[in-house]
Amino acid sequence: NHVTATVARSKHKPYVITPHGMLYPQALAHSAWQKRVLRTLLFDRDLREAACLHATCEEEMNVLRALGFRTPIAVIANPVPAPLVTPIQRTGKVVFGFLGRLHPRKHAERIIDALALLSPAEQTNCELVIIGSGENEYETFLHREAERKGLQNVRFAGFMAGEEKQRLLATLSALFVPSDFENFGMIIAEALSCGTPVFANTTTPWRILNETGCGWWQEATPQNMAAIMRLLLTMEPEKIDEMGRKGAKLVAKRFSAESVAQQMKELYQWILTKQNKPSFVYD
């Protein structure tokens, strides 16, 4: 990044930097003193002198402003590829899911805790599928938590990608995202594109789940997630499918590759001409 920005300045060419969440407090706390040195010596200047910064959500823009950067900021979401499978492939059984790297930061154990709050009768009518791999110690911890709580309906599917992953996503009644920190949250958008409603923590930038009726944007406590699990167990399958269709429509309209590419084109044209500033660029 620094070399690219330095060369651009030497050639008097405008440049755009996309931090991709690297300046969130949670990210800066990792290897904190090294990052403070690098920011002071190199990176803060690169950010200040960029023609524009590209944030993938409003929350990231607020983080950049809180750090003192007054550079124009374009808020443009990540593009979400069209699904490789036919959205909504539920078979009637209520299946909850988790997708992501198995790491303590993702807090998959909260979903296990939520499942344990259901009655034995409720537990027999649903299943939790944990999709992903990661730290062996944390994955072992999750297995032991499920055993300790006497849960017989937790399945560890391991790492999946591509069509295989999306095919499983399309069978879920809901995906639960309990992590305390997500920048844009590609797994949320990918699940929605497959017709799967999503429960996301309020620490993610997905308030639109509530606004469009394709999921739930709530604090990811075990109690809140258990309440949504109970709701899904009593909902008509057609209602869940309706929520799924709303999510797929939202992604196709707001986050398609074509839509994002058009916004990026408008951004570059504005940078080069300084005319017709796009509405998604904030000074």
Tab-separated table of N, CA and C in Angstrom, residues 91-204:
chain	number	residue	atom	x	y	z
A	91	THR	N	-36.004	-28.276	3.109
A	91	THR	CA	-36.743	-29.538	2.986
A	91	THR	C	-37.852	-29.675	4.010
A	92	GLY	N	-38.026	-28.686	4.869
A	92	GLY	CA	-39.073	-28.749	5.876
A	92	GLY	C	-38.542	-28.779	7.287
A	93	LYS	N	-37.365	-29.377	7.494
A	93	LYS	CA	-36.774	-29.404	8.825
A	93	LYS	C	-36.151	-28.050	9.132
A	94	VAL	N	-36.280	-27.597	10.365
A	94	VAL	CA	-35.701	-26.320	10.768
A	94	VAL	C	-34.214	-26.530	11.061
A	95	VAL	N	-33.379	-25.844	10.295
A	95	VAL	CA	-31.923	-25.993	10.437
A	95	VAL	C	-31.308	-24.613	10.637
A	96	PHE	N	-30.592	-24.446	11.753
A	96	PHE	CA	-29.855	-23.212	12.021
A	96	PHE	C	-28.413	-23.416	11.578
A	97	GLY	N	-27.746	-22.319	11.203
A	97	GLY	CA	-26.387	-22.468	10.722
A	97	GLY	C	-25.436	-21.404	11.238
A	98	PHE	N	-24.163	-21.766	11.255
A	98	PHE	CA	-23.058	-20.839	11.488
A	98	PHE	C	-22.079	-21.050	10.353
A	99	LEU	N	-21.526	-19.966	9.810
A	99	LEU	CA	-20.537	-20.059	8.747
A	99	LEU	C	-19.387	-19.116	9.045
A	100	GLY	N	-18.185	-19.641	9.005
A	100	GLY	CA	-17.027	-18.771	9.215
A	100	GLY	C	-15.843	-19.523	9.757
A	101	ARG	N	-14.760	-18.794	9.905
A	101	ARG	CA	-13.555	-19.371	10.493
A	101	ARG	C	-13.824	-19.643	11.970
A	102	LEU	N	-13.430	-20.834	12.409
A	102	LEU	CA	-13.631	-21.187	13.816
A	102	LEU	C	-12.520	-20.553	14.635
A	103	HIS	N	-12.852	-19.425	15.222
A	103	HIS	CA	-11.900	-18.612	15.985
A	103	HIS	C	-12.692	-17.978	17.126
A	104	PRO	N	-12.065	-17.820	18.295
A	104	PRO	CA	-12.803	-17.236	19.429
A	104	PRO	C	-13.484	-15.917	19.110
A	105	ARG	N	-12.904	-15.133	18.187
A	105	ARG	CA	-13.479	-13.838	17.833
A	105	ARG	C	-14.856	-13.972	17.190
A	106	LYS	N	-15.148	-15.146	16.608
A	106	LYS	CA	-16.418	-15.342	15.916
A	106	LYS	C	-17.548	-15.747	16.866
A	107	HIS	N	-17.206	-16.203	18.071
A	107	HIS	CA	-18.192	-16.512	19.121
A	107	HIS	C	-19.267	-17.508	18.691
A	108	ALA	N	-18.856	-18.556	17.990
A	108	ALA	CA	-19.824	-19.598	17.611
A	108	ALA	C	-20.426	-20.278	18.833
A	109	GLU	N	-19.723	-20.235	19.957
A	109	GLU	CA	-20.247	-20.886	21.163
A	109	GLU	C	-21.555	-20.248	21.631
A	110	ARG	N	-21.789	-18.998	21.261
A	110	ARG	CA	-23.034	-18.341	21.659
A	110	ARG	C	-24.253	-19.030	21.030
A	111	ILE	N	-24.081	-19.563	19.820
A	111	ILE	CA	-25.197	-20.256	19.182
A	111	ILE	C	-25.459	-21.579	19.891
A	112	ILE	N	-24.390	-22.243	20.313
A	112	ILE	CA	-24.551	-23.482	21.088
A	112	ILE	C	-25.264	-23.181	22.399
A	113	ASP	N	-24.870	-22.075	23.042
A	113	ASP	CA	-25.542	-21.676	24.290
A	113	ASP	C	-27.020	-21.398	24.052
A	114	ALA	N	-27.328	-20.761	22.907
A	114	ALA	CA	-28.727	-20.468	22.590
A	114	ALA	C	-29.513	-21.748	22.370
A	115	LEU	N	-28.934	-22.686	21.653
A	115	LEU	CA	-29.612	-23.950	21.380
A	115	LEU	C	-29.915	-24.695	22.678
A	116	ALA	N	-28.992	-24.598	23.634
A	116	ALA	CA	-29.171	-25.284	24.909
A	116	ALA	C	-30.318	-24.693	25.727
A	117	LEU	N	-30.734	-23.459	25.404
A	117	LEU	CA	-31.848	-22.838	26.116
A	117	LEU	C	-33.202	-23.366	25.654
A	118	LEU	N	-33.224	-24.058	24.506
A	118	LEU	CA	-34.481	-24.628	24.024
A	118	LEU	C	-34.852	-25.861	24.837
A	119	SER	N	-36.123	-26.154	24.902
A	119	SER	CA	-36.578	-27.347	25.618
A	119	SER	C	-36.157	-28.590	24.846
A	120	PRO	N	-36.099	-29.749	25.517
A	120	PRO	CA	-35.764	-30.991	24.803
A	120	PRO	C	-36.680	-31.250	23.613
A	121	ALA	N	-37.964	-30.937	23.757
A	121	ALA	CA	-38.896	-31.146	22.652
A	121	ALA	C	-38.562	-30.238	21.475
A	122	GLU	N	-38.200	-28.988	21.773
A	122	GLU	CA	-37.825	-28.055	20.704
A	122	GLU	C	-36.543	-28.510	20.017
A	123	GLN	N	-35.599	-29.014	20.820
A	123	GLN	CA	-34.324	-29.440	20.253
A	123	GLN	C	-34.476	-30.609	19.285
A	124	THR	N	-35.448	-31.459	19.521
A	124	THR	CA	-35.629	-32.617	18.631
A	124	THR	C	-36.166	-32.200	17.265
A	125	ASN	N	-36.692	-30.991	17.163
A	125	ASN	CA	-37.292	-30.534	15.904
A	125	ASN	C	-36.377	-29.605	15.106
A	126	CYS	N	-35.111	-29.514	15.514
A	126	CYS	CA	-34.208	-28.621	14.789
A	126	CYS	C	-32.790	-29.177	14.828
A	127	GLU	N	-31.926	-28.532	14.068
A	127	GLU	CA	-30.517	-28.942	13.992
A	127	GLU	C	-29.655	-27.694	13.828
A	128	LEU	N	-28.459	-27.734	14.381
A	128	LEU	CA	-27.471	-26.669	14.194
A	128	LEU	C	-26.312	-27.220	13.383
A	129	VAL	N	-26.004	-26.556	12.272
A	129	VAL	CA	-24.880	-26.954	11.425
A	129	VAL	C	-23.808	-25.877	11.511
A	130	ILE	N	-22.621	-26.261	11.926
A	130	ILE	CA	-21.493	-25.340	12.024
A	130	ILE	C	-20.580	-25.594	10.832
A	131	ILE	N	-20.479	-24.601	9.944
A	131	ILE	CA	-19.715	-24.727	8.705
A	131	ILE	C	-18.430	-23.918	8.848
A	132	GLY	N	-17.300	-24.590	8.712
A	132	GLY	CA	-16.028	-23.887	8.772
A	132	GLY	C	-14.986	-24.679	9.522
A	133	SER	N	-13.764	-24.208	9.435
A	133	SER	CA	-12.641	-24.790	10.170
A	133	SER	C	-11.777	-23.645	10.656
A	134	GLY	N	-10.791	-23.960	11.481
A	134	GLY	CA	-9.943	-22.888	12.003
A	134	GLY	C	-8.997	-23.395	13.063
A	135	GLU	N	-8.974	-22.701	14.193
A	135	GLU	CA	-8.065	-23.070	15.270
A	135	GLU	C	-8.509	-24.380	15.907
A	136	ASN	N	-7.597	-25.343	15.946
A	136	ASN	CA	-7.942	-26.669	16.476
A	136	ASN	C	-8.423	-26.591	17.921
A	137	GLU	N	-7.768	-25.763	18.723
A	137	GLU	CA	-8.134	-25.655	20.134
A	137	GLU	C	-9.559	-25.135	20.290
A	138	TYR	N	-9.914	-24.127	19.489
A	138	TYR	CA	-11.263	-23.573	19.593
A	138	TYR	C	-12.296	-24.553	19.047
A	139	GLU	N	-11.970	-25.242	17.974
A	139	GLU	CA	-12.907	-26.222	17.424
A	139	GLU	C	-13.154	-27.347	18.427
A	140	THR	N	-12.098	-27.778	19.112
A	140	THR	CA	-12.262	-28.794	20.156
A	140	THR	C	-13.150	-28.271	21.275
A	141	PHE	N	-12.973	-27.008	21.628
A	141	PHE	CA	-13.800	-26.378	22.664
A	141	PHE	C	-15.278	-26.414	22.278
A	142	LEU	N	-15.581	-26.129	21.010
A	142	LEU	CA	-16.976	-26.134	20.553
A	142	LEU	C	-17.570	-27.532	20.646
A	143	HIS	N	-16.808	-28.535	20.228
A	143	HIS	CA	-17.279	-29.920	20.331
A	143	HIS	C	-17.597	-30.263	21.786
A	144	ARG	N	-16.708	-29.873	22.687
A	144	ARG	CA	-16.886	-30.208	24.099
A	144	ARG	C	-18.072	-29.460	24.699
A	145	GLU	N	-18.283	-28.211	24.258
A	145	GLU	CA	-19.429	-27.456	24.755
A	145	GLU	C	-20.738	-28.129	24.355
A	146	ALA	N	-20.811	-28.573	23.112
A	146	ALA	CA	-22.024	-29.263	22.651
A	146	ALA	C	-22.254	-30.540	23.456
A	147	GLU	N	-21.183	-31.284	23.728
A	147	GLU	CA	-21.296	-32.519	24.512
A	147	GLU	C	-21.662	-32.209	25.957
A	148	ARG	N	-21.018	-31.181	26.510
A	148	ARG	CA	-21.264	-30.831	27.918
A	148	ARG	C	-22.713	-30.434	28.147
A	149	LYS	N	-23.312	-29.785	27.164
A	149	LYS	CA	-24.698	-29.354	27.285
A	149	LYS	C	-25.692	-30.427	26.841
A	150	GLY	N	-25.164	-31.602	26.473
A	150	GLY	CA	-26.027	-32.721	26.108
A	150	GLY	C	-26.776	-32.542	24.809
A	151	LEU	N	-26.205	-31.768	23.887
A	151	LEU	CA	-26.885	-31.498	22.622
A	151	LEU	C	-26.576	-32.599	21.610
A	152	GLN	N	-27.620	-33.203	21.082
A	152	GLN	CA	-27.465	-34.270	20.096
A	152	GLN	C	-27.705	-33.772	18.671
A	153	ASN	N	-28.022	-32.512	18.519
A	153	ASN	CA	-28.426	-31.993	17.217
A	153	ASN	C	-27.455	-30.941	16.679
A	154	VAL	N	-26.186	-31.070	17.000
A	154	VAL	CA	-25.152	-30.167	16.478
A	154	VAL	C	-24.265	-30.948	15.519
A	155	ARG	N	-24.141	-30.442	14.302
A	155	ARG	CA	-23.328	-31.122	13.286
A	155	ARG	C	-22.222	-30.185	12.827
A	156	PHE	N	-21.002	-30.695	12.816
A	156	PHE	CA	-19.856	-29.928	12.341
A	156	PHE	C	-19.577	-30.353	10.897
A	157	ALA	N	-19.824	-29.452	9.961
A	157	ALA	CA	-19.725	-29.790	8.541
A	157	ALA	C	-18.332	-29.584	7.983
A	158	GLY	N	-17.455	-28.898	8.738
A	158	GLY	CA	-16.110	-28.640	8.244
A	158	GLY	C	-16.077	-27.524	7.217
A	159	PHE	N	-14.912	-27.354	6.605
A	159	PHE	CA	-14.733	-26.284	5.622
A	159	PHE	C	-15.477	-26.604	4.336
A	160	MET	N	-16.158	-25.599	3.797
A	160	MET	CA	-16.849	-25.737	2.516
A	160	MET	C	-16.615	-24.481	1.696
A	161	ALA	N	-16.699	-24.629	0.387
A	161	ALA	CA	-16.519	-23.480	-0.510
A	161	ALA	C	-17.370	-23.672	-1.747
A	162	GLY	N	-17.550	-22.575	-2.479
A	162	GLY	CA	-18.211	-22.637	-3.768
A	162	GLY	C	-19.627	-23.163	-3.716
A	163	GLU	N	-19.963	-23.958	-4.720
A	163	GLU	CA	-21.328	-24.454	-4.861
A	163	GLU	C	-21.731	-25.338	-3.690
A	164	GLU	N	-20.813	-26.126	-3.166
A	164	GLU	CA	-21.128	-27.004	-2.031
A	164	GLU	C	-21.576	-26.180	-0.833
A	165	LYS	N	-20.851	-25.111	-0.552
A	165	LYS	CA	-21.203	-24.248	0.584
A	165	LYS	C	-22.555	-23.582	0.360
A	166	GLN	N	-22.770	-23.053	-0.830
A	166	GLN	CA	-24.022	-22.355	-1.104
A	166	GLN	C	-25.213	-23.300	-1.102
A	167	ARG	N	-24.997	-24.528	-1.551
A	167	ARG	CA	-26.091	-25.489	-1.534
A	167	ARG	C	-26.545	-25.746	-0.096
A	168	LEU	N	-25.589	-25.837	0.830
A	168	LEU	CA	-25.952	-26.035	2.233
A	168	LEU	C	-26.595	-24.779	2.807
A	169	LEU	N	-26.066	-23.597	2.467
A	169	LEU	CA	-26.667	-22.345	2.938
A	169	LEU	C	-28.141	-22.252	2.530
A	170	ALA	N	-28.440	-22.684	1.319
A	170	ALA	CA	-29.804	-22.573	0.800
A	170	ALA	C	-30.790	-23.477	1.518
A	171	THR	N	-30.284	-24.451	2.294
A	171	THR	CA	-31.165	-25.351	3.042
A	171	THR	C	-31.440	-24.842	4.456
A	172	LEU	N	-30.700	-23.816	4.900
A	172	LEU	CA	-30.850	-23.342	6.276
A	172	LEU	C	-32.128	-22.532	6.446
A	173	SER	N	-32.729	-22.669	7.618
A	173	SER	CA	-33.851	-21.802	7.979
A	173	SER	C	-33.350	-20.417	8.366
A	174	ALA	N	-32.139	-20.341	8.903
A	174	ALA	CA	-31.515	-19.059	9.243
A	174	ALA	C	-30.033	-19.274	9.502
A	175	LEU	N	-29.249	-18.273	9.141
A	175	LEU	CA	-27.831	-18.238	9.487
A	175	LEU	C	-27.669	-17.291	10.668
A	176	PHE	N	-26.885	-17.697	11.664
A	176	PHE	CA	-26.635	-16.863	12.841
A	176	PHE	C	-25.195	-16.358	12.799
A	177	VAL	N	-25.047	-15.030	12.931
A	177	VAL	CA	-23.725	-14.400	12.902
A	177	VAL	C	-23.533	-13.666	14.229
A	178	PRO	N	-22.941	-14.342	15.235
A	178	PRO	CA	-22.861	-13.760	16.578
A	178	PRO	C	-21.562	-13.017	16.875
A	179	SER	N	-20.678	-12.833	15.877
A	179	SER	CA	-19.376	-12.224	16.136
A	179	SER	C	-19.531	-10.769	16.563
A	180	ASP	N	-18.559	-10.298	17.341
A	180	ASP	CA	-18.593	-8.924	17.832
A	180	ASP	C	-18.068	-7.926	16.817
A	181	PHE	N	-17.453	-8.417	15.735
A	181	PHE	CA	-16.852	-7.499	14.774
A	181	PHE	C	-16.892	-8.097	13.376
A	182	GLU	N	-17.600	-7.430	12.487
A	182	GLU	CA	-17.566	-7.737	11.059
A	182	GLU	C	-17.541	-6.395	10.342
A	183	ASN	N	-16.708	-6.264	9.325
A	183	ASN	CA	-16.662	-5.010	8.588
A	183	ASN	C	-17.884	-4.912	7.687
A	184	PHE	N	-17.869	-5.537	6.538
A	184	PHE	CA	-19.067	-5.602	5.695
A	184	PHE	C	-19.859	-6.858	6.029
A	185	GLY	N	-19.179	-7.964	6.163
A	185	GLY	CA	-19.854	-9.215	6.493
A	185	GLY	C	-20.296	-9.965	5.247
A	186	MET	N	-19.323	-10.451	4.460
A	186	MET	CA	-19.650	-11.134	3.203
A	186	MET	C	-20.512	-12.367	3.425
A	187	ILE	N	-20.310	-13.060	4.565
A	187	ILE	CA	-21.092	-14.271	4.784
A	187	ILE	C	-22.573	-13.940	4.927
A	188	ILE	N	-22.883	-12.754	5.451
A	188	ILE	CA	-24.281	-12.337	5.586
A	188	ILE	C	-24.892	-12.136	4.205
A	189	ALA	N	-24.176	-11.396	3.364
A	189	ALA	CA	-24.689	-11.138	2.018
A	189	ALA	C	-24.796	-12.421	1.208
A	190	GLU	N	-23.824	-13.318	1.372
A	190	GLU	CA	-23.857	-14.565	0.616
A	190	GLU	C	-25.044	-15.433	1.037
A	191	ALA	N	-25.302	-15.487	2.342
A	191	ALA	CA	-26.455	-16.261	2.819
A	191	ALA	C	-27.760	-15.672	2.291
A	192	LEU	N	-27.879	-14.349	2.338
A	192	LEU	CA	-29.087	-13.697	1.829
A	192	LEU	C	-29.288	-14.003	0.346
A	193	SER	N	-28.192	-14.002	-0.416
A	193	SER	CA	-28.309	-14.267	-1.851
A	193	SER	C	-28.803	-15.681	-2.121
A	194	CYS	N	-28.581	-16.593	-1.173
A	194	CYS	CA	-29.057	-17.970	-1.303
A	194	CYS	C	-30.483	-18.143	-0.770
A	195	GLY	N	-31.109	-17.034	-0.378
A	195	GLY	CA	-32.484	-17.099	0.115
A	195	GLY	C	-32.587	-17.505	1.569
A	196	THR	N	-31.546	-17.256	2.351
A	196	THR	CA	-31.522	-17.653	3.763
A	196	THR	C	-31.640	-16.430	4.664
A	197	PRO	N	-32.657	-16.345	5.524
A	197	PRO	CA	-32.718	-15.256	6.503
A	197	PRO	C	-31.489	-15.288	7.423
A	198	VAL	N	-31.120	-14.122	7.952
A	198	VAL	CA	-29.905	-14.017	8.759
A	198	VAL	C	-30.194	-13.287	10.063
A	199	PHE	N	-29.640	-13.844	11.150
A	199	PHE	CA	-29.580	-13.139	12.436
A	199	PHE	C	-28.162	-12.595	12.562
A	200	ALA	N	-28.021	-11.271	12.694
A	200	ALA	CA	-26.691	-10.665	12.815
A	200	ALA	C	-26.617	-9.787	14.048
A	201	ASN	N	-25.460	-9.782	14.663
A	201	ASN	CA	-25.221	-8.964	15.848
A	201	ASN	C	-25.308	-7.484	15.493
A	202	THR	N	-25.704	-6.674	16.457
A	202	THR	CA	-25.794	-5.231	16.222
A	202	THR	C	-24.419	-4.591	16.060
A	203	THR	N	-23.348	-5.333	16.276
A	203	THR	CA	-22.008	-4.827	16.015
A	203	THR	C	-21.625	-4.994	14.546
A	204	THR	N	-22.512	-5.549	13.731
A	204	THR	CA	-22.293	-5.634	12.289
A	204	THR	C	-23.124	-4.541	11.610
